[in-house]
Amino acid sequence: MARVFTPAEAKQLALPGRKALEIVSGKQGARGVTLRLVEIPVPQPGEPARGAHQHAEFEECIYVLAGRGSTVADSGEYPLQAGDTLLIPPGEKHVTRNTGDEPLMLLCFFPVADIAKATIEPGVSSAALPKR
């Protein structure tokens, strides 16, 4: 049965260097998809750069809603702007950073209901990642 997910149902995640709302995942009843809305703020002077993470067993697809940024991955550096889509293969380490003067807003799609099982993110305990 089709279902509408409201902003009130989204789960706020404790992830370094960004605000993340998990809109859809196994926790909300999805069988094979996770969707997140991510906001990466404008970096402040002296602020340490966030490290890379990876998803060992599945792709990540990032759609840029607003702002400008850059994703640094094992395979290179990819400048991003509103309207761009980036596909990251399984296991590739990557980090997306804001390079503009406004928040970088992303929709991040994963083809699995529970990304915690195969996500490696330095500085984040598995308890901070959502579970089913």
PDB file of N, CA, C and O in Angstrom, residues 53-119:
ATOM      1  N   HIS A  53      33.540   8.535   4.754  1.00  0.00           N
ATOM      2  CA  HIS A  53      32.844   7.342   5.208  1.00  0.00           C
ATOM      3  C   HIS A  53      32.607   6.453   3.987  1.00  0.00           C
ATOM      4  O   HIS A  53      32.901   6.855   2.867  1.00  0.00           O
ATOM      5  N   GLN A  54      32.078   5.263   4.229  1.00  0.00           N
ATOM      6  CA  GLN A  54      31.783   4.372   3.106  1.00  0.00           C
ATOM      7  C   GLN A  54      30.617   3.454   3.434  1.00  0.00           C
ATOM      8  O   GLN A  54      30.292   3.246   4.604  1.00  0.00           O
ATOM      9  N   HIS A  55      30.007   2.958   2.382  1.00  0.00           N
ATOM     10  CA  HIS A  55      28.906   1.996   2.476  1.00  0.00           C
ATOM     11  C   HIS A  55      29.392   0.737   1.762  1.00  0.00           C
ATOM     12  O   HIS A  55      29.460   0.697   0.542  1.00  0.00           O
ATOM     13  N   ALA A  56      29.761  -0.266   2.543  1.00  0.00           N
ATOM     14  CA  ALA A  56      30.479  -1.424   2.026  1.00  0.00           C
ATOM     15  C   ALA A  56      29.695  -2.250   1.004  1.00  0.00           C
ATOM     16  O   ALA A  56      30.297  -2.799   0.092  1.00  0.00           O
ATOM     17  N   GLU A  57      28.387  -2.316   1.132  1.00  0.00           N
ATOM     18  CA  GLU A  57      27.632  -3.284   0.324  1.00  0.00           C
ATOM     19  C   GLU A  57      26.612  -2.683  -0.637  1.00  0.00           C
ATOM     20  O   GLU A  57      25.883  -3.416  -1.288  1.00  0.00           O
ATOM     21  N   PHE A  58      26.534  -1.351  -0.727  1.00  0.00           N
ATOM     22  CA  PHE A  58      25.502  -0.754  -1.581  1.00  0.00           C
ATOM     23  C   PHE A  58      25.920   0.627  -2.069  1.00  0.00           C
ATOM     24  O   PHE A  58      26.791   1.269  -1.505  1.00  0.00           O
ATOM     25  N   GLU A  59      25.274   1.057  -3.135  1.00  0.00           N
ATOM     26  CA  GLU A  59      25.509   2.375  -3.717  1.00  0.00           C
ATOM     27  C   GLU A  59      24.838   3.464  -2.881  1.00  0.00           C
ATOM     28  O   GLU A  59      23.915   3.184  -2.114  1.00  0.00           O
ATOM     29  N   GLU A  60      25.295   4.694  -3.094  1.00  0.00           N
ATOM     30  CA  GLU A  60      24.597   5.879  -2.589  1.00  0.00           C
ATOM     31  C   GLU A  60      24.390   6.808  -3.770  1.00  0.00           C
ATOM     32  O   GLU A  60      25.301   7.034  -4.565  1.00  0.00           O
ATOM     33  N   CYS A  61      23.187   7.337  -3.874  1.00  0.00           N
ATOM     34  CA  CYS A  61      22.863   8.286  -4.924  1.00  0.00           C
ATOM     35  C   CYS A  61      22.524   9.611  -4.244  1.00  0.00           C
ATOM     36  O   CYS A  61      21.639   9.664  -3.388  1.00  0.00           O
ATOM     37  N   ILE A  62      23.254  10.668  -4.599  1.00  0.00           N
ATOM     38  CA  ILE A  62      23.082  11.981  -3.985  1.00  0.00           C
ATOM     39  C   ILE A  62      22.546  12.953  -5.018  1.00  0.00           C
ATOM     40  O   ILE A  62      23.139  13.120  -6.098  1.00  0.00           O
ATOM     41  N   TYR A  63      21.417  13.602  -4.700  1.00  0.00           N
ATOM     42  CA  TYR A  63      20.847  14.637  -5.551  1.00  0.00           C
ATOM     43  C   TYR A  63      20.994  15.970  -4.828  1.00  0.00           C
ATOM     44  O   TYR A  63      20.612  16.086  -3.662  1.00  0.00           O
ATOM     45  N   VAL A  64      21.550  16.968  -5.507  1.00  0.00           N
ATOM     46  CA  VAL A  64      21.778  18.274  -4.897  1.00  0.00           C
ATOM     47  C   VAL A  64      20.541  19.150  -5.092  1.00  0.00           C
ATOM     48  O   VAL A  64      20.186  19.498  -6.219  1.00  0.00           O
ATOM     49  N   LEU A  65      19.895  19.489  -3.981  1.00  0.00           N
ATOM     50  CA  LEU A  65      18.713  20.345  -4.010  1.00  0.00           C
ATOM     51  C   LEU A  65      19.081  21.824  -4.093  1.00  0.00           C
ATOM     52  O   LEU A  65      18.431  22.598  -4.802  1.00  0.00           O
ATOM     53  N   ALA A  66      20.099  22.245  -3.320  1.00  0.00           N
ATOM     54  CA  ALA A  66      20.491  23.660  -3.276  1.00  0.00           C
ATOM     55  C   ALA A  66      21.940  23.761  -2.821  1.00  0.00           C
ATOM     56  O   ALA A  66      22.438  22.895  -2.106  1.00  0.00           O
ATOM     57  N   GLY A  67      22.584  24.840  -3.239  1.00  0.00           N
ATOM     58  CA  GLY A  67      23.944  25.121  -2.806  1.00  0.00           C
ATOM     59  C   GLY A  67      24.988  24.560  -3.746  1.00  0.00           C
ATOM     60  O   GLY A  67      24.689  24.048  -4.822  1.00  0.00           O
ATOM     61  N   ARG A  68      26.251  24.699  -3.310  1.00  0.00           N
ATOM     62  CA  ARG A  68      27.400  24.196  -4.062  1.00  0.00           C
ATOM     63  C   ARG A  68      28.287  23.400  -3.117  1.00  0.00           C
ATOM     64  O   ARG A  68      28.422  23.744  -1.943  1.00  0.00           O
ATOM     65  N   GLY A  69      28.904  22.362  -3.655  1.00  0.00           N
ATOM     66  CA  GLY A  69      29.778  21.549  -2.835  1.00  0.00           C
ATOM     67  C   GLY A  69      30.724  20.738  -3.678  1.00  0.00           C
ATOM     68  O   GLY A  69      30.814  20.915  -4.901  1.00  0.00           O
ATOM     69  N   SER A  70      31.419  19.842  -3.024  1.00  0.00           N
ATOM     70  CA  SER A  70      32.358  18.967  -3.690  1.00  0.00           C
ATOM     71  C   SER A  70      32.388  17.644  -2.920  1.00  0.00           C
ATOM     72  O   SER A  70      32.449  17.645  -1.695  1.00  0.00           O
ATOM     73  N   THR A  71      32.336  16.552  -3.664  1.00  0.00           N
ATOM     74  CA  THR A  71      32.511  15.239  -3.058  1.00  0.00           C
ATOM     75  C   THR A  71      33.902  14.746  -3.421  1.00  0.00           C
ATOM     76  O   THR A  71      34.275  14.707  -4.597  1.00  0.00           O
ATOM     77  N   VAL A  72      34.667  14.411  -2.387  1.00  0.00           N
ATOM     78  CA  VAL A  72      35.986  13.814  -2.575  1.00  0.00           C
ATOM     79  C   VAL A  72      35.806  12.320  -2.323  1.00  0.00           C
ATOM     80  O   VAL A  72      35.338  11.919  -1.254  1.00  0.00           O
ATOM     81  N   ALA A  73      36.157  11.523  -3.323  1.00  0.00           N
ATOM     82  CA  ALA A  73      35.983  10.074  -3.252  1.00  0.00           C
ATOM     83  C   ALA A  73      37.288   9.391  -3.649  1.00  0.00           C
ATOM     84  O   ALA A  73      38.213  10.042  -4.148  1.00  0.00           O
ATOM     85  N   ASP A  74      37.350   8.090  -3.435  1.00  0.00           N
ATOM     86  CA  ASP A  74      38.529   7.326  -3.854  1.00  0.00           C
ATOM     87  C   ASP A  74      38.846   7.555  -5.329  1.00  0.00           C
ATOM     88  O   ASP A  74      40.005   7.551  -5.732  1.00  0.00           O
ATOM     89  N   SER A  75      37.827   7.762  -6.144  1.00  0.00           N
ATOM     90  CA  SER A  75      38.009   7.878  -7.592  1.00  0.00           C
ATOM     91  C   SER A  75      38.244   9.300  -8.081  1.00  0.00           C
ATOM     92  O   SER A  75      38.440   9.515  -9.275  1.00  0.00           O
ATOM     93  N   GLY A  76      38.206  10.304  -7.176  1.00  0.00           N
ATOM     94  CA  GLY A  76      38.448  11.677  -7.615  1.00  0.00           C
ATOM     95  C   GLY A  76      37.618  12.682  -6.849  1.00  0.00           C
ATOM     96  O   GLY A  76      36.948  12.346  -5.870  1.00  0.00           O
ATOM     97  N   GLU A  77      37.649  13.916  -7.319  1.00  0.00           N
ATOM     98  CA  GLU A  77      36.874  14.990  -6.710  1.00  0.00           C
ATOM     99  C   GLU A  77      35.806  15.444  -7.698  1.00  0.00           C
ATOM    100  O   GLU A  77      36.093  15.627  -8.883  1.00  0.00           O
ATOM    101  N   TYR A  78      34.582  15.623  -7.187  1.00  0.00           N
ATOM    102  CA  TYR A  78      33.436  15.918  -8.042  1.00  0.00           C
ATOM    103  C   TYR A  78      32.740  17.195  -7.567  1.00  0.00           C
ATOM    104  O   TYR A  78      32.081  17.183  -6.526  1.00  0.00           O
ATOM    105  N   PRO A  79      32.876  18.304  -8.318  1.00  0.00           N
ATOM    106  CA  PRO A  79      32.159  19.523  -7.946  1.00  0.00           C
ATOM    107  C   PRO A  79      30.660  19.315  -8.155  1.00  0.00           C
ATOM    108  O   PRO A  79      30.245  18.647  -9.106  1.00  0.00           O
ATOM    109  N   LEU A  80      29.863  19.884  -7.266  1.00  0.00           N
ATOM    110  CA  LEU A  80      28.413  19.696  -7.302  1.00  0.00           C
ATOM    111  C   LEU A  80      27.696  21.031  -7.183  1.00  0.00           C
ATOM    112  O   LEU A  80      28.150  21.926  -6.477  1.00  0.00           O
ATOM    113  N   GLN A  81      26.550  21.120  -7.843  1.00  0.00           N
ATOM    114  CA  GLN A  81      25.670  22.275  -7.699  1.00  0.00           C
ATOM    115  C   GLN A  81      24.226  21.800  -7.820  1.00  0.00           C
ATOM    116  O   GLN A  81      23.975  20.649  -8.195  1.00  0.00           O
ATOM    117  N   ALA A  82      23.300  22.682  -7.491  1.00  0.00           N
ATOM    118  CA  ALA A  82      21.879  22.324  -7.522  1.00  0.00           C
ATOM    119  C   ALA A  82      21.511  21.683  -8.859  1.00  0.00           C
ATOM    120  O   ALA A  82      21.906  22.163  -9.927  1.00  0.00           O
ATOM    121  N   GLY A  83      20.805  20.555  -8.778  1.00  0.00           N
ATOM    122  CA  GLY A  83      20.374  19.819  -9.964  1.00  0.00           C
ATOM    123  C   GLY A  83      21.273  18.659 -10.339  1.00  0.00           C
ATOM    124  O   GLY A  83      20.882  17.801 -11.118  1.00  0.00           O
ATOM    125  N   ASP A  84      22.498  18.620  -9.790  1.00  0.00           N
ATOM    126  CA  ASP A  84      23.421  17.518 -10.088  1.00  0.00           C
ATOM    127  C   ASP A  84      23.061  16.267  -9.290  1.00  0.00           C
ATOM    128  O   ASP A  84      22.501  16.356  -8.196  1.00  0.00           O
ATOM    129  N   THR A  85      23.417  15.116  -9.849  1.00  0.00           N
ATOM    130  CA  THR A  85      23.264  13.828  -9.168  1.00  0.00           C
ATOM    131  C   THR A  85      24.592  13.099  -9.227  1.00  0.00           C
ATOM    132  O   THR A  85      25.234  13.062 -10.280  1.00  0.00           O
ATOM    133  N   LEU A  86      24.994  12.528  -8.111  1.00  0.00           N
ATOM    134  CA  LEU A  86      26.247  11.778  -8.026  1.00  0.00           C
ATOM    135  C   LEU A  86      25.924  10.362  -7.557  1.00  0.00           C
ATOM    136  O   LEU A  86      25.214  10.180  -6.571  1.00  0.00           O
ATOM    137  N   LEU A  87      26.461   9.367  -8.254  1.00  0.00           N
ATOM    138  CA  LEU A  87      26.303   7.966  -7.864  1.00  0.00           C
ATOM    139  C   LEU A  87      27.639   7.465  -7.352  1.00  0.00           C
ATOM    140  O   LEU A  87      28.654   7.532  -8.048  1.00  0.00           O
ATOM    141  N   ILE A  88      27.642   6.957  -6.121  1.00  0.00           N
ATOM    142  CA  ILE A  88      28.861   6.452  -5.490  1.00  0.00           C
ATOM    143  C   ILE A  88      28.745   4.932  -5.387  1.00  0.00           C
ATOM    144  O   ILE A  88      27.783   4.422  -4.812  1.00  0.00           O
ATOM    145  N   PRO A  89      29.724   4.203  -5.934  1.00  0.00           N
ATOM    146  CA  PRO A  89      29.637   2.741  -5.908  1.00  0.00           C
ATOM    147  C   PRO A  89      29.878   2.160  -4.515  1.00  0.00           C
ATOM    148  O   PRO A  89      30.445   2.832  -3.645  1.00  0.00           O
ATOM    149  N   PRO A  90      29.469   0.924  -4.302  1.00  0.00           N
ATOM    150  CA  PRO A  90      29.691   0.272  -3.007  1.00  0.00           C
ATOM    151  C   PRO A  90      31.170   0.270  -2.633  1.00  0.00           C
ATOM    152  O   PRO A  90      32.030   0.049  -3.473  1.00  0.00           O
ATOM    153  N   GLY A  91      31.444   0.550  -1.355  1.00  0.00           N
ATOM    154  CA  GLY A  91      32.796   0.460  -0.835  1.00  0.00           C
ATOM    155  C   GLY A  91      33.689   1.657  -1.086  1.00  0.00           C
ATOM    156  O   GLY A  91      34.794   1.714  -0.550  1.00  0.00           O
ATOM    157  N   GLU A  92      33.254   2.616  -1.904  1.00  0.00           N
ATOM    158  CA  GLU A  92      34.103   3.772  -2.200  1.00  0.00           C
ATOM    159  C   GLU A  92      34.022   4.796  -1.072  1.00  0.00           C
ATOM    160  O   GLU A  92      32.939   5.281  -0.743  1.00  0.00           O
ATOM    161  N   LYS A  93      35.163   5.118  -0.466  1.00  0.00           N
ATOM    162  CA  LYS A  93      35.197   6.140   0.578  1.00  0.00           C
ATOM    163  C   LYS A  93      34.894   7.493  -0.049  1.00  0.00           C
ATOM    164  O   LYS A  93      35.363   7.796  -1.151  1.00  0.00           O
ATOM    165  N   HIS A  94      34.112   8.311   0.688  1.00  0.00           N
ATOM    166  CA  HIS A  94      33.719   9.604   0.154  1.00  0.00           C
ATOM    167  C   HIS A  94      33.301  10.563   1.269  1.00  0.00           C
ATOM    168  O   HIS A  94      32.907  10.127   2.353  1.00  0.00           O
ATOM    169  N   VAL A  95      33.391  11.845   0.979  1.00  0.00           N
ATOM    170  CA  VAL A  95      32.902  12.888   1.870  1.00  0.00           C
ATOM    171  C   VAL A  95      32.446  14.050   0.998  1.00  0.00           C
ATOM    172  O   VAL A  95      33.109  14.387   0.017  1.00  0.00           O
ATOM    173  N   THR A  96      31.311  14.618   1.338  1.00  0.00           N
ATOM    174  CA  THR A  96      30.800  15.780   0.611  1.00  0.00           C
ATOM    175  C   THR A  96      30.944  16.991   1.505  1.00  0.00           C
ATOM    176  O   THR A  96      30.561  16.961   2.679  1.00  0.00           O
ATOM    177  N   ARG A  97      31.497  18.060   0.933  1.00  0.00           N
ATOM    178  CA  ARG A  97      31.724  19.292   1.680  1.00  0.00           C
ATOM    179  C   ARG A  97      31.051  20.467   0.987  1.00  0.00           C
ATOM    180  O   ARG A  97      30.922  20.485  -0.237  1.00  0.00           O
ATOM    181  N   ASN A  98      30.654  21.431   1.774  1.00  0.00           N
ATOM    182  CA  ASN A  98      30.055  22.660   1.273  1.00  0.00           C
ATOM    183  C   ASN A  98      31.177  23.584   0.809  1.00  0.00           C
ATOM    184  O   ASN A  98      32.101  23.869   1.565  1.00  0.00           O
ATOM    185  N   THR A  99      31.098  24.058  -0.436  1.00  0.00           N
ATOM    186  CA  THR A  99      32.089  25.001  -0.960  1.00  0.00           C
ATOM    187  C   THR A  99      31.463  26.354  -1.273  1.00  0.00           C
ATOM    188  O   THR A  99      32.118  27.225  -1.829  1.00  0.00           O
ATOM    189  N   GLY A 100      30.202  26.521  -0.905  1.00  0.00           N
ATOM    190  CA  GLY A 100      29.487  27.753  -1.224  1.00  0.00           C
ATOM    191  C   GLY A 100      29.278  28.643  -0.017  1.00  0.00           C
ATOM    192  O   GLY A 100      29.913  28.466   1.028  1.00  0.00           O
ATOM    193  N   ASP A 101      28.356  29.587  -0.170  1.00  0.00           N
ATOM    194  CA  ASP A 101      28.070  30.544   0.894  1.00  0.00           C
ATOM    195  C   ASP A 101      26.652  30.399   1.436  1.00  0.00           C
ATOM    196  O   ASP A 101      26.112  31.308   2.051  1.00  0.00           O
ATOM    197  N   GLU A 102      26.043  29.256   1.160  1.00  0.00           N
ATOM    198  CA  GLU A 102      24.728  28.918   1.701  1.00  0.00           C
ATOM    199  C   GLU A 102      24.735  27.427   2.043  1.00  0.00           C
ATOM    200  O   GLU A 102      25.596  26.688   1.565  1.00  0.00           O
ATOM    201  N   PRO A 103      23.788  26.961   2.863  1.00  0.00           N
ATOM    202  CA  PRO A 103      23.757  25.525   3.180  1.00  0.00           C
ATOM    203  C   PRO A 103      23.659  24.668   1.910  1.00  0.00           C
ATOM    204  O   PRO A 103      22.977  25.036   0.948  1.00  0.00           O
ATOM    205  N   LEU A 104      24.353  23.559   1.924  1.00  0.00           N
ATOM    206  CA  LEU A 104      24.301  22.582   0.842  1.00  0.00           C
ATOM    207  C   LEU A 104      23.227  21.568   1.229  1.00  0.00           C
ATOM    208  O   LEU A 104      23.341  20.896   2.255  1.00  0.00           O
ATOM    209  N   MET A 105      22.172  21.475   0.428  1.00  0.00           N
ATOM    210  CA  MET A 105      21.034  20.603   0.719  1.00  0.00           C
ATOM    211  C   MET A 105      21.043  19.428  -0.250  1.00  0.00           C
ATOM    212  O   MET A 105      21.075  19.613  -1.474  1.00  0.00           O
ATOM    213  N   LEU A 106      21.003  18.204   0.319  1.00  0.00           N
ATOM    214  CA  LEU A 106      21.099  16.980  -0.471  1.00  0.00           C
ATOM    215  C   LEU A 106      19.966  16.021  -0.147  1.00  0.00           C
ATOM    216  O   LEU A 106      19.528  15.940   1.005  1.00  0.00           O
ATOM    217  N   LEU A 107      19.529  15.272  -1.134  1.00  0.00           N
ATOM    218  CA  LEU A 107      18.706  14.085  -0.919  1.00  0.00           C
ATOM    219  C   LEU A 107      19.618  12.897  -1.180  1.00  0.00           C
ATOM    220  O   LEU A 107      20.226  12.807  -2.247  1.00  0.00           O
ATOM    221  N   CYS A 108      19.744  12.024  -0.199  1.00  0.00           N
ATOM    222  CA  CYS A 108      20.625  10.861  -0.309  1.00  0.00           C
ATOM    223  C   CYS A 108      19.767   9.601  -0.306  1.00  0.00           C
ATOM    224  O   CYS A 108      19.007   9.360   0.629  1.00  0.00           O
ATOM    225  N   PHE A 109      19.926   8.806  -1.352  1.00  0.00           N
ATOM    226  CA  PHE A 109      19.135   7.593  -1.550  1.00  0.00           C
ATOM    227  C   PHE A 109      20.039   6.380  -1.467  1.00  0.00           C
ATOM    228  O   PHE A 109      21.124   6.357  -2.052  1.00  0.00           O
ATOM    229  N   PHE A 110      19.581   5.369  -0.741  1.00  0.00           N
ATOM    230  CA  PHE A 110      20.297   4.105  -0.590  1.00  0.00           C
ATOM    231  C   PHE A 110      19.326   2.963  -0.913  1.00  0.00           C
ATOM    232  O   PHE A 110      18.202   2.964  -0.407  1.00  0.00           O
ATOM    233  N   PRO A 111      19.729   1.967  -1.702  1.00  0.00           N
ATOM    234  CA  PRO A 111      18.821   0.889  -2.088  1.00  0.00           C
ATOM    235  C   PRO A 111      18.715  -0.244  -1.068  1.00  0.00           C
ATOM    236  O   PRO A 111      18.617  -1.419  -1.433  1.00  0.00           O
ATOM    237  N   VAL A 112      18.747   0.116   0.209  1.00  0.00           N
ATOM    238  CA  VAL A 112      18.584  -0.842   1.298  1.00  0.00           C
ATOM    239  C   VAL A 112      17.775  -0.173   2.414  1.00  0.00           C
ATOM    240  O   VAL A 112      17.792   1.050   2.549  1.00  0.00           O
ATOM    241  N   ALA A 113      17.092  -0.964   3.199  1.00  0.00           N
ATOM    242  CA  ALA A 113      16.248  -0.415   4.261  1.00  0.00           C
ATOM    243  C   ALA A 113      17.028  -0.071   5.525  1.00  0.00           C
ATOM    244  O   ALA A 113      16.564   0.713   6.342  1.00  0.00           O
ATOM    245  N   ASP A 114      18.214  -0.677   5.702  1.00  0.00           N
ATOM    246  CA  ASP A 114      19.012  -0.445   6.906  1.00  0.00           C
ATOM    247  C   ASP A 114      20.462  -0.229   6.500  1.00  0.00           C
ATOM    248  O   ASP A 114      21.175  -1.192   6.230  1.00  0.00           O
ATOM    249  N   ILE A 115      20.897   1.027   6.446  1.00  0.00           N
ATOM    250  CA  ILE A 115      22.267   1.284   5.991  1.00  0.00           C
ATOM    251  C   ILE A 115      23.298   1.096   7.091  1.00  0.00           C
ATOM    252  O   ILE A 115      24.480   0.996   6.816  1.00  0.00           O
ATOM    253  N   ALA A 116      22.871   1.038   8.348  1.00  0.00           N
ATOM    254  CA  ALA A 116      23.813   0.953   9.474  1.00  0.00           C
ATOM    255  C   ALA A 116      24.681  -0.302   9.409  1.00  0.00           C
ATOM    256  O   ALA A 116      25.846  -0.264   9.791  1.00  0.00           O
ATOM    257  N   LYS A 117      24.141  -1.391   8.917  1.00  0.00           N
ATOM    258  CA  LYS A 117      24.861  -2.664   8.902  1.00  0.00           C
ATOM    259  C   LYS A 117      26.147  -2.605   8.082  1.00  0.00           C
ATOM    260  O   LYS A 117      27.085  -3.329   8.365  1.00  0.00           O
ATOM    261  N   ALA A 118      26.191  -1.780   7.054  1.00  0.00           N
ATOM    262  CA  ALA A 118      27.349  -1.770   6.158  1.00  0.00           C
ATOM    263  C   ALA A 118      27.928  -0.371   5.958  1.00  0.00           C
ATOM    264  O   ALA A 118      28.580  -0.113   4.956  1.00  0.00           O
ATOM    265  N   THR A 119      27.683   0.540   6.904  1.00  0.00           N
ATOM    266  CA  THR A 119      28.247   1.887   6.827  1.00  0.00           C
ATOM    267  C   THR A 119      29.367   2.026   7.844  1.00  0.00           C
ATOM    268  O   THR A 119      29.204   1.682   9.007  1.00  0.00           O
TER     269      THR A 119
END
